[in-house]
PDB file of C-alpha atoms and ligand atoms in Angstrom:
ATOM      1  CA  MET A   1     125.306 -87.263-199.376  1.00  0.00           C
ATOM      2  CA  PRO A   2     127.363 -90.610-200.287  1.00  0.00           C
ATOM      3  CA  SER A   3     125.985 -92.139-203.615  1.00  0.00           C
ATOM      4  CA  GLU A   4     125.491 -95.387-201.604  1.00  0.00           C
ATOM      5  CA  ASP A   5     123.074 -93.670-199.433  1.00  0.00           C
ATOM      6  CA  GLN A   6     121.193 -92.055-202.441  1.00  0.00           C
ATOM      7  CA  LEU A   7     120.900 -95.669-203.927  1.00  0.00           C
ATOM      8  CA  LEU A   8     119.456 -96.827-200.532  1.00  0.00           C
ATOM      9  CA  ILE A   9     116.934 -93.976-200.455  1.00  0.00           C
ATOM     10  CA  GLN A  10     115.899 -94.836-204.000  1.00  0.00           C
ATOM     11  CA  ALA A  11     115.525 -98.463-202.962  1.00  0.00           C
ATOM     12  CA  ALA A  12     113.161 -97.345-200.275  1.00  0.00           C
ATOM     13  CA  ARG A  13     111.187 -95.120-202.668  1.00  0.00           C
ATOM     14  CA  THR A  14     110.979 -97.835-205.148  1.00  0.00           C
ATOM     15  CA  VAL A  15     109.931-100.709-202.884  1.00  0.00           C
ATOM     16  CA  ARG A  16     107.246 -98.479-201.418  1.00  0.00           C
ATOM     17  CA  GLN A  17     105.193 -98.554-204.706  1.00  0.00           C
ATOM     18  CA  ASN A  18     104.577-102.277-203.784  1.00  0.00           C
ATOM     19  CA  ALA A  19     103.236-101.451-200.381  1.00  0.00           C
ATOM     20  CA  TYR A  20      99.935-103.323-199.397  1.00  0.00           C
ATOM     21  CA  ALA A  21      98.266-100.825-197.367  1.00  0.00           C
ATOM     22  CA  PRO A  22      94.569-100.893-198.305  1.00  0.00           C
ATOM     23  CA  TYR A  23      93.318-100.351-194.751  1.00  0.00           C
ATOM     24  CA  SER A  24      95.433 -97.279-193.625  1.00  0.00           C
ATOM     25  CA  GLY A  25      96.282 -96.018-197.017  1.00  0.00           C
ATOM     26  CA  TYR A  26      99.922 -95.104-195.671  1.00  0.00           C
ATOM     27  CA  ALA A  27     102.247 -96.931-198.021  1.00  0.00           C
ATOM     28  CA  VAL A  28     105.740 -97.176-196.459  1.00  0.00           C
ATOM     29  CA  GLY A  29     109.130 -98.550-198.194  1.00  0.00           C
ATOM     30  CA  ALA A  30     112.446 -99.389-196.380  1.00  0.00           C
ATOM     31  CA  ALA A  31     115.610-100.589-197.215  1.00  0.00           C
ATOM     32  CA  VAL A  32     118.685-101.400-195.250  1.00  0.00           C
ATOM     33  CA  ARG A  33     122.430-101.757-196.215  1.00  0.00           C
ATOM     34  CA  THR A  34     124.239-104.426-194.582  1.00  0.00           C
ATOM     35  CA  ALA A  35     127.865-104.685-193.446  1.00  0.00           C
ATOM     36  CA  ASP A  36     128.842-106.582-196.668  1.00  0.00           C
ATOM     37  CA  GLY A  37     127.354-103.849-198.889  1.00  0.00           C
ATOM     38  CA  ARG A  38     124.041-105.752-200.075  1.00  0.00           C
ATOM     39  CA  VAL A  39     120.835-103.841-199.846  1.00  0.00           C
ATOM     40  CA  PHE A  40     117.471-105.410-198.790  1.00  0.00           C
ATOM     41  CA  ALA A  41     114.045-103.906-199.370  1.00  0.00           C
ATOM     42  CA  GLY A  42     110.763-103.976-197.809  1.00  0.00           C
ATOM     43  CA  CYS A  43     107.210-102.683-197.869  1.00  0.00           C
ATOM     44  CA  ASN A  44     104.456-102.772-195.269  1.00  0.00           C
ATOM     45  CA  VAL A  45     101.875-105.500-195.789  1.00  0.00           C
ATOM     46  CA  GLU A  46      98.613-104.944-193.850  1.00  0.00           C
ATOM     47  CA  ASN A  47      95.959-107.662-193.196  1.00  0.00           C
ATOM     48  CA  ALA A  48      92.300-107.644-192.484  1.00  0.00           C
ATOM     49  CA  SER A  49      93.143-108.777-189.068  1.00  0.00           C
ATOM     50  CA  TYR A  50      95.203-105.588-188.344  1.00  0.00           C
ATOM     51  CA  GLY A  51      97.409-107.134-185.711  1.00  0.00           C
ATOM     52  CA  LEU A  52      98.862-109.321-188.595  1.00  0.00           C
ATOM     53  CA  SER A  53     100.269-106.344-190.448  1.00  0.00           C
ATOM     54  CA  ILE A  54     104.084-105.735-190.678  1.00  0.00           C
ATOM     55  CA  CYS A  55     106.088-102.630-191.170  1.00  0.00           C
ATOM     56  CA  ALA A  56     108.369-101.948-193.981  1.00  0.00           C
ATOM     57  CA  GLU A  57     111.319-101.858-191.749  1.00  0.00           C
ATOM     58  CA  ARG A  58     110.948-105.010-190.486  1.00  0.00           C
ATOM     59  CA  ALA A  59     110.054-106.551-193.599  1.00  0.00           C
ATOM     60  CA  ALA A  60     113.452-105.455-195.049  1.00  0.00           C
ATOM     61  CA  VAL A  61     115.499-106.416-191.967  1.00  0.00           C
ATOM     62  CA  PHE A  62     113.828-109.963-192.061  1.00  0.00           C
ATOM     63  CA  SER A  63     114.656-110.196-195.716  1.00  0.00           C
ATOM     64  CA  ALA A  64     118.477-109.390-194.882  1.00  0.00           C
ATOM     65  CA  ILE A  65     118.456-112.042-192.155  1.00  0.00           C
ATOM     66  CA  ALA A  66     116.885-114.605-194.230  1.00  0.00           C
ATOM     67  CA  SER A  67     119.653-113.862-196.796  1.00  0.00           C
ATOM     68  CA  GLY A  68     122.380-114.533-194.443  1.00  0.00           C
ATOM     69  CA  ALA A  69     123.332-110.984-193.475  1.00  0.00           C
ATOM     70  CA  ARG A  70     123.499-109.968-189.625  1.00  0.00           C
ATOM     71  CA  ARG A  71     124.875-106.618-189.425  1.00  0.00           C
ATOM     72  CA  ILE A  72     123.055-103.353-190.835  1.00  0.00           C
ATOM     73  CA  THR A  73     124.946-100.183-191.384  1.00  0.00           C
ATOM     74  CA  ALA A  74     122.332 -97.858-192.864  1.00  0.00           C
ATOM     75  CA  VAL A  75     118.664 -97.540-193.359  1.00  0.00           C
ATOM     76  CA  ALA A  76     116.376 -95.347-195.484  1.00  0.00           C
ATOM     77  CA  LEU A  77     112.483 -95.255-194.901  1.00  0.00           C
ATOM     78  CA  CYS A  78     110.147 -93.460-197.352  1.00  0.00           C
ATOM     79  CA  THR A  79     106.766 -92.656-196.087  1.00  0.00           C
ATOM     80  CA  PRO A  80     103.881 -90.182-197.377  1.00  0.00           C
ATOM     81  CA  ASP A  81     104.584 -87.479-194.767  1.00  0.00           C
ATOM     82  CA  GLY A  82     108.045 -87.980-193.408  1.00  0.00           C
ATOM     83  CA  GLY A  83     106.990 -90.335-190.501  1.00  0.00           C
ATOM     84  CA  THR A  84     109.932 -91.935-188.639  1.00  0.00           C
ATOM     85  CA  PRO A  85     110.134 -95.783-187.552  1.00  0.00           C
ATOM     86  CA  CYS A  86     107.803 -96.959-185.066  1.00  0.00           C
ATOM     87  CA  GLY A  87     108.918 -98.185-181.622  1.00  0.00           C
ATOM     88  CA  ALA A  88     108.888-101.759-182.610  1.00  0.00           C
ATOM     89  CA  CYS A  89     110.918-101.296-185.682  1.00  0.00           C
ATOM     90  CA  ARG A  90     113.502 -99.188-183.828  1.00  0.00           C
ATOM     91  CA  GLN A  91     114.022-101.983-181.467  1.00  0.00           C
ATOM     92  CA  VAL A  92     114.392-104.642-184.185  1.00  0.00           C
ATOM     93  CA  LEU A  93     116.763-102.298-185.990  1.00  0.00           C
ATOM     94  CA  LEU A  94     118.910-101.947-182.845  1.00  0.00           C
ATOM     95  CA  GLU A  95     118.995-105.714-182.533  1.00  0.00           C
ATOM     96  CA  PHE A  96     120.980-105.992-185.758  1.00  0.00           C
ATOM     97  CA  ALA A  97     122.586-102.573-186.174  1.00  0.00           C
ATOM     98  CA  ASN A  98     126.474-102.824-186.382  1.00  0.00           C
ATOM     99  CA  ASP A  99     126.990 -99.519-184.416  1.00  0.00           C
ATOM    100  CA  PRO A 100     123.823 -97.644-183.356  1.00  0.00           C
ATOM    101  CA  GLN A 101     126.069 -94.510-183.043  1.00  0.00           C
ATOM    102  CA  THR A 102     126.981 -94.669-186.762  1.00  0.00           C
ATOM    103  CA  CYS A 103     123.803 -96.640-188.309  1.00  0.00           C
ATOM    104  CA  VAL A 104     122.154 -93.712-190.113  1.00  0.00           C
ATOM    105  CA  VAL A 105     118.490 -93.706-190.586  1.00  0.00           C
ATOM    106  CA  TRP A 106     117.250 -91.543-193.538  1.00  0.00           C
ATOM    107  CA  VAL A 107     113.645 -90.478-193.659  1.00  0.00           C
ATOM    108  CA  VAL A 108     112.127 -89.237-196.666  1.00  0.00           C
ATOM    109  CA  LYS A 109     109.029 -88.589-198.663  1.00  0.00           C
ATOM    110  CA  PRO A 110     108.645 -89.606-202.286  1.00  0.00           C
ATOM    111  CA  ASP A 111     110.290 -86.478-203.577  1.00  0.00           C
ATOM    112  CA  GLU A 112     111.814 -84.838-200.662  1.00  0.00           C
ATOM    113  CA  ILE A 113     114.496 -85.616-197.943  1.00  0.00           C
ATOM    114  CA  VAL A 114     113.030 -85.087-194.550  1.00  0.00           C
ATOM    115  CA  GLY A 115     115.636 -86.270-192.010  1.00  0.00           C
ATOM    116  CA  ARG A 116     118.836 -87.750-191.204  1.00  0.00           C
ATOM    117  CA  TYR A 117     119.168 -89.453-187.804  1.00  0.00           C
ATOM    118  CA  THR A 118     121.567 -92.230-186.077  1.00  0.00           C
ATOM    119  CA  LEU A 119     119.742 -95.201-184.804  1.00  0.00           C
ATOM    120  CA  ALA A 120     121.075 -94.141-181.259  1.00  0.00           C
ATOM    121  CA  GLU A 121     119.211 -90.974-181.644  1.00  0.00           C
ATOM    122  CA  LEU A 122     115.949 -92.787-182.492  1.00  0.00           C
ATOM    123  CA  ILE A 123     116.191 -95.340-179.582  1.00  0.00           C
ATOM    124  CA  PRO A 124     118.641 -94.003-176.983  1.00  0.00           C
ATOM    125  CA  HIS A 125     117.578 -96.550-174.244  1.00  0.00           C
ATOM    126  CA  GLY A 126     116.768 -99.784-176.253  1.00  0.00           C
ATOM    127  CA  PHE A 127     116.089-102.874-174.664  1.00  0.00           C
ATOM    128  CA  HIS A 128     119.193-105.290-174.439  1.00  0.00           C
ATOM    129  CA  LEU A 129     119.473-108.839-172.780  1.00  0.00           C
ATOM    130  CA  ARG A 130     122.896-109.571-171.146  1.00  0.00           C
ATOM    131  CA  ASN A 131     123.156-112.771-173.088  1.00  0.00           C
ATOM    132  CA  ALA A 132     122.943-111.015-176.523  1.00  0.00           C
ATOM    133  CA  PRO A 133     124.974-112.413-179.211  1.00  0.00           C
ATOM    134  CA  ALA A 134     128.216-110.610-179.511  1.00  0.00           C
ATOM    135  CA  ARG A 135     128.760-108.030-182.329  1.00  0.00           C
TER     136      ARG A 135
HETATM  137 ZN1  LIG B   1     107.260-100.235-187.731  1.00  0.00          ZN
END
């Protein structure tokens, strides 16, 4: 595994410790690497009004976008049990993936690598608008 991917996985594991998940007890951390080499991390943040909760992956992506990045080249996700991204997060990742065929998604637990996918494998028939911004 490339050392840059090891760093990405470590970032996901570290940020998971900040997850706010008092309702589900399912703490998640995510990290995304952008085309310019920066890493952005996010954790899930739940709310008493459950529907207002946000997943770790989207928190990480939105942080990257807010910092001026637009293209994501790799993702790491750390969950208690090796869970993969939910459908909503797959679609959001697709919006900003530099290339879904090469965008790697590492799925890990705190102490174990569980899986390595490409984003194209996780969302093979994602939603696209014809007038989507050019990549
Ligand atoms: Zn999600």
